[in-house]
Structure formats: structure tokens, C-alpha cells
Amino acid sequence: MKKILIAEDHVQVRDNIAELLGLAGYQSITAADGREAVEKAISNAPDLILCDVMMPQLDGYGVIKILRSNPRTASIPVIFLTARSAQEDLRKGMSLGAADYITKPFDNAELLQAIELRLLMADRETEFTSSEMLEVSSSKKWKEMLQSIGETRHFHRKDVLLEMENQPRYVMLVLSGLLKRVIYSRDGRELIVSFYTASDFCAFEHLLADTNEEYSIIAVEDSAVLFVETGQFVRLLGEQESLRSELIVMTLSGVLELRDRLCRTAFDPVRSRVAAALLELLNIRPDIALFRDDLAGYIGISKETLIRCLSDLREEGLILISEHHIRILDANGLIHVRDHF
């Protein structure tokens, strides 16, 4: 039975959550203030913590700072529960390592769904850590098997790998290069949903869920991609647990990243959104070659607006622009632009 610590100073709210978790099959541990929450987290090692932000003795931000500095509690997922929904509060919580941020009053189903998702992701991370060598071996095995049953194809920039299909005939594994996943507005404008680089799968989501999304996959640069027929991939999926785990983690990560981007699009000014996108792309490659149209389509702004923002960031010494390459010179400066507006 999973243990969940509830740190909440309002008695009725705390008791209601504990009752809900009990009905859902979880063991509840309760704390009435921040200091008690830290003490019980250390002594009870819960699987997840639900933490109010505004509490006496020590607020939620102080709680997570202390927990993250202690090796015994550093990896415990923390979901903030708060009546404060300002964007700067959300950013602060996430920057301190919060796993999620739910605004009061919340729906019971929403809370349980968030808990289930975070516990699943934590279990996957633990599974990967505890059996690292086994997973490396298994990963190598299924990649070799994919290459034996698939076909490697080479593409140039702007080549279309998949066009407007909601049930692709192939699953793709990027071997080298960079791809983009694109959807189109009614007036034909291009919106880039995600990028894929080496070792990323794409065109596989319909295997995990019933989806009718239509999209295209296009090469951003010269790329090598392994194509595996869907039926053969499904058979391998049934045999290789590490492959199933990787697809699940990729799917969950993609959902969370897309949700973050949608939040930024709704609330953040353009300058902050551009900085956030550059920081995301830094995780793909520190010196990425992107045409302005691609970057604008990823952020969801016009090319002209993007050029103005990039020029400002370059003048501030945060980035270096050379032809189609963008190099980040000051990541901390971009983080400041992203989070302070």
C-alpha cells in the first residue's frame, strides 16, 4: 500500500483528503504544519507528499527546499495544493522541484489522477535505477531486434516522412538528425508540437491509446530513421518489457511537457516563451540549427515577433546567432527572462 503524506493546516481539508485517499486504497499520514511535514517525511518515507503552500511554522516552499537537500527525501514527489494560482507561484514551485501544482478548490478525480500519474512515474524511475545494467542490456537487445526487422531510410531537410495520418503503418526510431511533428491550423499555418532527435520514437502513440490526431512528421535536418512495420513492432512490444516502459515514460513526459507549453502560451509574455523554448531545445542539443520558421512554429508566434525577441536576447549577451545556429551563452540569464516578467 502506497503511503501519502498530507501537509495541510486546515483540519477539514486535511481530513477530507485523508478520507478520499483511504477510499482509493492509499495509507495516509497527516501533518498540520510545515515543520511537522518535514519530520514525518523523514521518519515515514512516504511515496508521495501532498503539500499546502501557505502553512504556519514553515511554508510549502520551505518544506520542499529542506526535503530536496536531504538524500533520504530528495526523490519523493511533491504535489503542491494551494489557493494561489498566480503564474509566478507556479513557476517558483516547479523551479524548487515540485512534481505538480493543483489549485484549490480541486476536483477529487483530478487529485487522484495526478497522484496516480506521479506514483507511476516514480515507480518507473525506481525500476530503471535499481536494474540499470539489466535495462541497458535489454535496451541494446530490442534496438538490435528493431534494426533486424526494420528498414533504415535517409532524409534531407524538409522531406516529409509521414503526412496527415492518424493510424501510421510504421513506427519510427530516429537514428540521427532532427525531426518535427507538425499539425496545421485551418488557414494552413504550421504548429510544431514536438521535436525528435537520436533515440527518440515517433508515430507510436496510437498503439497506446485510441487517438484520431492527424499530423505530419518532417525532417528539420538530414536524418536517418528506422521504419518498423506496426504489426512487427507490436509483437516486439509484447516481448520486451523495457521497450514498453520506455514508450510509457516517453508518453507521460510528452504530455507533461506539452501541458507546460500550453500554460506558457496562455499566461506568459512572448519574451518569456522564447526563452523557455530555447532552454527546452538546449536539452536536445547545445548548438541547434533551426530555421526561424521552425522555431516560431514551435513557440506559436509569428516569425517577425521571434526575430525581434532573438535580437534583444542577442544584444543582452544571452545567445549567439550565426546563420541558422543558435548557441546559448548564458542559461541562467535565460532562466531569469523565463521566470521574471
Short mmCIF file of C-alpha atoms in Angstrom, two decimals:
data_model
loop_
_atom_site.label_atom_id
_atom_site.label_comp_id
_atom_site.label_asym_id
_atom_site.label_seq_id
_atom_site.Cartn_x
_atom_site.Cartn_y
_atom_site.Cartn_z
CA MET A 1 0.00 0.00 0.00
CA LYS A 2 1.41 3.37 -1.05
CA LYS A 3 1.94 5.93 1.73
CA ILE A 4 0.99 9.55 1.09
CA LEU A 5 1.84 12.41 3.45
CA ILE A 6 -0.77 15.19 3.60
CA ALA A 7 0.67 18.50 4.81
CA GLU A 8 -2.29 20.83 5.31
CA ASP A 9 -3.07 23.24 8.17
CA HIS A 10 -6.86 23.30 7.61
CA VAL A 11 -8.30 20.37 9.57
CA GLN A 12 -11.38 19.82 7.40
CA VAL A 13 -9.42 19.89 4.15
CA ARG A 14 -6.81 17.56 5.63
CA ASP A 15 -9.40 15.10 6.89
CA ASN A 16 -11.34 15.14 3.61
CA ILE A 17 -8.21 14.34 1.61
CA ALA A 18 -7.24 11.57 4.03
CA GLU A 19 -10.71 10.03 3.71
CA LEU A 20 -10.56 10.21 -0.08
CA LEU A 21 -7.13 8.57 -0.17
CA GLY A 22 -8.30 5.84 2.18
CA LEU A 23 -11.19 5.02 -0.12
CA ALA A 24 -8.74 4.91 -3.05
CA GLY A 25 -6.54 2.38 -1.27
CA TYR A 26 -3.73 4.62 -0.01
CA GLN A 27 -2.31 4.90 3.51
CA SER A 28 -2.44 8.50 4.76
CA ILE A 29 -0.01 10.28 7.06
CA THR A 30 -1.04 13.80 8.13
CA ALA A 31 0.85 16.91 9.23
CA ALA A 32 -0.69 20.18 10.42
CA ASP A 33 2.24 22.49 9.54
CA GLY A 34 5.45 22.61 7.55
CA ARG A 35 7.81 21.56 10.32
CA GLU A 36 5.73 18.52 11.18
CA ALA A 37 5.60 17.67 7.49
CA VAL A 38 9.39 17.62 7.25
CA GLU A 39 9.71 15.49 10.39
CA LYS A 40 7.13 12.95 9.21
CA ALA A 41 8.59 12.81 5.71
CA ILE A 42 11.99 11.90 7.16
CA SER A 43 10.65 9.36 9.66
CA ASN A 44 7.97 7.71 7.48
CA ALA A 45 9.50 7.85 3.96
CA PRO A 46 6.16 8.36 2.14
CA ASP A 47 5.82 7.52 -1.54
CA LEU A 48 4.34 10.96 -2.30
CA ILE A 49 3.63 14.22 -0.48
CA LEU A 50 0.60 16.49 -0.90
CA CYS A 51 1.74 19.84 0.45
CA ASP A 52 -0.19 23.05 1.03
CA VAL A 53 1.84 26.16 0.19
CA MET A 54 0.60 28.56 2.87
CA MET A 55 1.20 26.85 6.24
CA PRO A 56 2.34 28.00 9.70
CA GLN A 57 5.84 27.32 11.01
CA LEU A 58 7.20 26.59 7.54
CA ASP A 59 5.52 27.15 4.17
CA GLY A 60 5.42 24.65 1.31
CA TYR A 61 8.40 26.22 -0.45
CA GLY A 62 10.48 25.83 2.70
CA VAL A 63 9.32 22.23 3.07
CA ILE A 64 10.41 21.23 -0.41
CA LYS A 65 13.77 23.02 -0.06
CA ILE A 66 14.56 21.01 3.06
CA LEU A 67 13.35 17.73 1.58
CA ARG A 68 15.37 18.20 -1.60
CA SER A 69 18.54 18.81 0.43
CA ASN A 70 18.14 15.53 2.35
CA PRO A 71 19.23 12.37 0.44
CA ARG A 72 16.54 10.34 2.24
CA THR A 73 13.70 12.54 0.96
CA ALA A 74 15.18 14.18 -2.16
CA SER A 75 13.40 11.90 -4.63
CA ILE A 76 9.91 11.91 -3.02
CA PRO A 77 7.40 13.51 -5.45
CA VAL A 78 5.71 16.61 -4.03
CA ILE A 79 2.39 17.93 -5.32
CA PHE A 80 1.54 21.44 -4.13
CA LEU A 81 -2.06 22.18 -3.12
CA THR A 82 -2.83 25.87 -2.96
CA ALA A 83 -5.45 28.55 -3.43
CA ARG A 84 -2.79 30.71 -5.07
CA SER A 85 -2.84 30.29 -8.84
CA ALA A 86 -0.62 33.15 -10.00
CA GLN A 87 1.85 32.12 -12.66
CA GLU A 88 4.86 33.28 -10.62
CA ASP A 89 3.79 31.00 -7.75
CA LEU A 90 3.53 28.04 -10.12
CA ARG A 91 6.96 28.81 -11.57
CA LYS A 92 8.51 29.08 -8.11
CA GLY A 93 7.09 25.73 -7.04
CA MET A 94 8.23 23.96 -10.19
CA SER A 95 11.71 25.51 -10.01
CA LEU A 96 12.11 24.09 -6.49
CA GLY A 97 11.32 20.60 -7.75
CA ALA A 98 7.56 20.21 -7.28
CA ALA A 99 6.11 17.37 -9.34
CA ASP A 100 2.75 19.08 -9.85
CA TYR A 101 0.69 22.06 -8.74
CA ILE A 102 -3.07 21.77 -8.10
CA THR A 103 -5.20 24.81 -7.33
CA LYS A 104 -7.94 24.75 -4.68
CA PRO A 105 -10.77 24.02 -4.86
CA PHE A 106 -9.90 20.92 -6.83
CA ASP A 107 -11.94 18.01 -8.12
CA ASN A 108 -11.38 14.68 -6.34
CA ALA A 109 -10.90 12.88 -9.64
CA GLU A 110 -8.29 15.45 -10.69
CA LEU A 111 -6.34 14.92 -7.47
CA LEU A 112 -6.43 11.13 -7.71
CA GLN A 113 -5.38 11.26 -11.36
CA ALA A 114 -2.40 13.46 -10.52
CA ILE A 115 -1.38 11.13 -7.67
CA GLU A 116 -1.62 8.02 -9.85
CA LEU A 117 0.43 9.63 -12.61
CA ARG A 118 3.22 10.77 -10.27
CA LEU A 119 3.39 7.44 -8.47
CA LEU A 120 3.60 5.63 -11.81
CA MET A 121 6.44 7.85 -12.98
CA ALA A 122 8.25 7.42 -9.65
CA ASP A 123 7.91 3.64 -9.90
CA ARG A 124 9.34 3.70 -13.41
CA GLU A 125 12.31 5.80 -12.31
CA THR A 126 12.96 3.43 -9.39
CA GLU A 127 12.69 0.45 -11.69
CA PHE A 128 15.22 1.93 -14.09
CA THR A 129 17.64 2.86 -11.30
CA SER A 130 17.50 -0.48 -9.47
CA SER A 131 18.06 -2.53 -12.59
CA GLU A 132 20.24 -0.18 -14.63
CA MET A 133 22.64 -2.75 -16.05
CA LEU A 134 19.82 -5.13 -16.92
CA GLU A 135 17.93 -2.35 -18.68
CA VAL A 136 20.98 -1.30 -20.69
CA SER A 137 21.40 -4.88 -21.87
CA SER A 138 17.69 -5.24 -22.63
CA SER A 139 17.59 -1.88 -24.43
CA LYS A 140 20.51 -2.90 -26.61
CA LYS A 141 18.73 -6.17 -27.37
CA TRP A 142 15.47 -4.63 -28.57
CA LYS A 143 17.26 -1.96 -30.57
CA GLU A 144 19.22 -4.67 -32.35
CA MET A 145 15.96 -6.57 -32.95
CA LEU A 146 14.29 -3.45 -34.34
CA GLN A 147 17.14 -2.92 -36.75
CA SER A 148 16.91 -6.52 -37.88
CA ILE A 149 13.20 -6.23 -38.76
CA GLY A 150 13.10 -2.59 -39.83
CA GLU A 151 14.39 -0.51 -42.71
CA THR A 152 16.75 2.46 -42.32
CA ARG A 153 15.85 5.39 -44.56
CA HIS A 154 17.71 8.66 -45.08
CA PHE A 155 16.07 12.06 -45.46
CA HIS A 156 17.10 15.61 -46.29
CA ARG A 157 15.78 18.77 -44.70
CA LYS A 158 12.07 19.40 -45.44
CA ASP A 159 11.50 15.80 -46.57
CA VAL A 160 8.11 14.52 -45.36
CA LEU A 161 8.29 11.18 -43.54
CA LEU A 162 4.62 10.98 -42.60
CA GLU A 163 1.79 13.15 -43.84
CA MET A 164 -1.55 13.66 -42.10
CA GLU A 165 -2.14 10.09 -40.96
CA ASN A 166 -3.86 9.16 -37.71
CA GLN A 167 -3.05 5.44 -37.97
CA PRO A 168 0.53 5.25 -39.33
CA ARG A 169 1.69 1.98 -40.90
CA TYR A 170 5.14 2.34 -39.36
CA VAL A 171 6.71 3.20 -36.02
CA MET A 172 9.85 5.29 -36.39
CA LEU A 173 13.06 5.36 -34.37
CA VAL A 174 15.37 8.31 -35.04
CA LEU A 175 18.95 7.14 -35.53
CA SER A 176 20.44 10.56 -36.27
CA GLY A 177 19.34 14.06 -37.16
CA LEU A 178 16.25 16.00 -36.11
CA LEU A 179 12.54 15.65 -36.96
CA LYS A 180 9.49 17.74 -36.14
CA ARG A 181 5.87 16.77 -35.53
CA VAL A 182 3.50 19.23 -37.16
CA ILE A 183 -0.20 20.00 -37.10
CA TYR A 184 -1.89 22.67 -39.21
CA SER A 185 -4.45 25.36 -38.48
CA ARG A 186 -7.49 25.82 -40.69
CA ASP A 187 -5.74 28.64 -42.55
CA GLY A 188 -2.69 26.46 -43.20
CA ARG A 189 -0.34 27.77 -40.53
CA GLU A 190 2.13 25.27 -39.13
CA LEU A 191 2.34 24.48 -35.42
CA ILE A 192 5.21 22.30 -34.24
CA VAL A 193 4.08 20.03 -31.42
CA SER A 194 7.46 18.42 -30.69
CA PHE A 195 10.95 17.67 -31.94
CA TYR A 196 12.59 14.25 -32.14
CA THR A 197 16.30 13.56 -32.04
CA ALA A 198 18.51 10.44 -31.92
CA SER A 199 16.98 7.52 -29.93
CA ASP A 200 13.50 9.08 -29.90
CA PHE A 201 10.46 7.13 -31.09
CA CYS A 202 7.72 8.82 -33.07
CA ALA A 203 4.38 7.83 -34.64
CA PHE A 204 3.69 5.29 -31.90
CA GLU A 205 1.00 6.95 -29.73
CA HIS A 206 -1.88 5.19 -31.50
CA LEU A 207 -0.51 1.90 -30.13
CA LEU A 208 -1.02 3.05 -26.52
CA ALA A 209 -4.30 4.93 -26.83
CA ASP A 210 -7.19 5.37 -29.24
CA THR A 211 -6.29 8.63 -30.96
CA ASN A 212 -7.52 10.25 -34.15
CA GLU A 213 -4.93 13.03 -34.22
CA GLU A 214 -3.75 13.88 -37.72
CA TYR A 215 -0.20 15.17 -38.01
CA SER A 216 2.86 15.20 -40.24
CA ILE A 217 6.48 14.34 -39.45
CA ILE A 218 9.08 16.32 -41.36
CA ALA A 219 12.89 16.34 -41.34
CA VAL A 220 14.40 19.51 -39.87
CA GLU A 221 17.88 18.45 -40.97
CA ASP A 222 19.48 15.49 -42.73
CA SER A 223 18.31 12.47 -40.73
CA ALA A 224 18.49 8.67 -40.61
CA VAL A 225 15.31 6.97 -39.39
CA LEU A 226 14.47 3.33 -38.75
CA PHE A 227 11.00 2.34 -40.02
CA VAL A 228 9.38 -0.70 -38.37
CA GLU A 229 6.04 -2.04 -39.60
CA THR A 230 3.37 -1.55 -36.93
CA GLY A 231 2.42 -5.24 -36.59
CA GLN A 232 6.05 -6.31 -36.12
CA PHE A 233 6.60 -3.53 -33.61
CA VAL A 234 3.55 -4.63 -31.60
CA ARG A 235 4.87 -8.20 -31.45
CA LEU A 236 8.22 -6.96 -30.17
CA LEU A 237 6.41 -4.69 -27.72
CA GLY A 238 4.76 -7.77 -26.19
CA GLU A 239 8.13 -9.46 -25.70
CA GLN A 240 10.29 -6.59 -24.43
CA GLU A 241 9.28 -5.05 -21.09
CA SER A 242 11.99 -2.37 -21.31
CA LEU A 243 10.56 -1.23 -24.65
CA ARG A 244 7.07 -0.92 -23.15
CA SER A 245 8.47 1.01 -20.19
CA GLU A 246 10.35 3.42 -22.42
CA LEU A 247 7.27 4.19 -24.51
CA ILE A 248 5.16 4.80 -21.40
CA VAL A 249 7.73 7.18 -19.91
CA MET A 250 8.11 9.00 -23.23
CA THR A 251 4.35 9.39 -23.49
CA LEU A 252 3.94 10.73 -19.96
CA SER A 253 6.88 13.09 -20.34
CA GLY A 254 5.47 14.35 -23.62
CA VAL A 255 2.08 15.04 -22.05
CA LEU A 256 3.62 17.00 -19.17
CA GLU A 257 5.91 19.00 -21.46
CA LEU A 258 3.01 19.87 -23.74
CA ARG A 259 0.90 20.94 -20.77
CA ASP A 260 3.71 23.24 -19.63
CA ARG A 261 3.94 24.78 -23.08
CA LEU A 262 0.19 25.36 -23.20
CA CYS A 263 0.34 27.09 -19.81
CA ARG A 264 3.13 29.35 -21.03
CA THR A 265 1.21 30.14 -24.23
CA ALA A 266 -1.85 31.11 -22.17
CA PHE A 267 -0.13 33.18 -19.48
CA ASP A 268 3.45 34.15 -20.32
CA PRO A 269 4.56 37.11 -22.45
CA VAL A 270 6.30 36.36 -25.74
CA ARG A 271 9.78 37.16 -24.44
CA SER A 272 9.41 34.62 -21.63
CA ARG A 273 8.07 31.98 -24.05
CA VAL A 274 11.03 32.43 -26.39
CA ALA A 275 13.49 31.99 -23.50
CA ALA A 276 11.63 28.88 -22.31
CA ALA A 277 11.72 27.35 -25.80
CA LEU A 278 15.45 27.96 -26.14
CA LEU A 279 16.06 26.30 -22.78
CA GLU A 280 13.97 23.29 -23.86
CA LEU A 281 15.96 22.99 -27.06
CA LEU A 282 19.19 23.17 -25.06
CA ASN A 283 18.23 19.75 -23.67
CA ILE A 284 18.09 18.41 -27.23
CA ARG A 285 21.37 19.93 -28.38
CA PRO A 286 23.52 22.82 -27.03
CA ASP A 287 24.11 24.26 -30.52
CA ILE A 288 20.96 23.65 -32.53
CA ALA A 289 20.42 24.60 -36.16
CA LEU A 290 16.85 25.80 -36.62
CA PHE A 291 15.28 27.99 -39.24
CA ARG A 292 13.28 30.89 -37.81
CA ASP A 293 10.05 29.44 -39.24
CA ASP A 294 10.56 26.22 -37.27
CA LEU A 295 11.30 28.00 -34.01
CA ALA A 296 8.35 30.36 -34.48
CA GLY A 297 6.08 27.38 -35.22
CA TYR A 298 7.25 25.64 -32.05
CA ILE A 299 6.56 28.68 -29.85
CA GLY A 300 3.34 29.63 -31.64
CA ILE A 301 4.29 33.19 -32.65
CA SER A 302 4.97 34.99 -35.90
CA LYS A 303 8.42 34.88 -37.49
CA GLU A 304 8.71 38.67 -37.22
CA THR A 305 7.98 38.64 -33.49
CA LEU A 306 10.52 35.86 -32.97
CA ILE A 307 13.24 37.77 -34.81
CA ARG A 308 12.70 40.83 -32.61
CA CYS A 309 12.93 38.74 -29.43
CA LEU A 310 16.05 36.90 -30.60
CA SER A 311 17.71 40.21 -31.46
CA ASP A 312 17.00 41.51 -27.95
CA LEU A 313 18.40 38.36 -26.33
CA ARG A 314 21.49 38.56 -28.51
CA GLU A 315 22.09 42.21 -27.57
CA GLU A 316 21.83 41.22 -23.90
CA GLY A 317 24.58 38.65 -24.41
CA LEU A 318 22.35 35.65 -23.66
CA ILE A 319 22.57 33.93 -27.06
CA LEU A 320 24.80 33.88 -30.13
CA ILE A 321 23.19 33.70 -33.58
CA SER A 322 25.16 32.52 -36.60
CA GLU A 323 23.26 31.76 -39.80
CA HIS A 324 20.68 29.17 -38.68
CA HIS A 325 22.52 28.21 -35.49
CA ILE A 326 21.54 29.48 -32.06
CA ARG A 327 24.02 28.97 -29.24
CA ILE A 328 23.06 29.69 -25.64
CA LEU A 329 25.74 31.74 -23.89
CA ASP A 330 24.02 32.37 -20.56
CA ALA A 331 21.48 29.73 -19.48
CA ASN A 332 20.95 31.39 -16.08
CA GLY A 333 20.15 34.66 -17.83
CA LEU A 334 17.54 32.90 -19.97
CA ILE A 335 16.04 31.28 -16.87
CA HIS A 336 15.70 34.77 -15.37
CA VAL A 337 13.96 36.00 -18.54
CA ARG A 338 11.68 32.95 -18.50
CA ASP A 339 10.65 33.26 -14.85
CA HIS A 340 10.58 37.05 -14.27
CA PHE A 341 8.28 39.22 -16.29
#
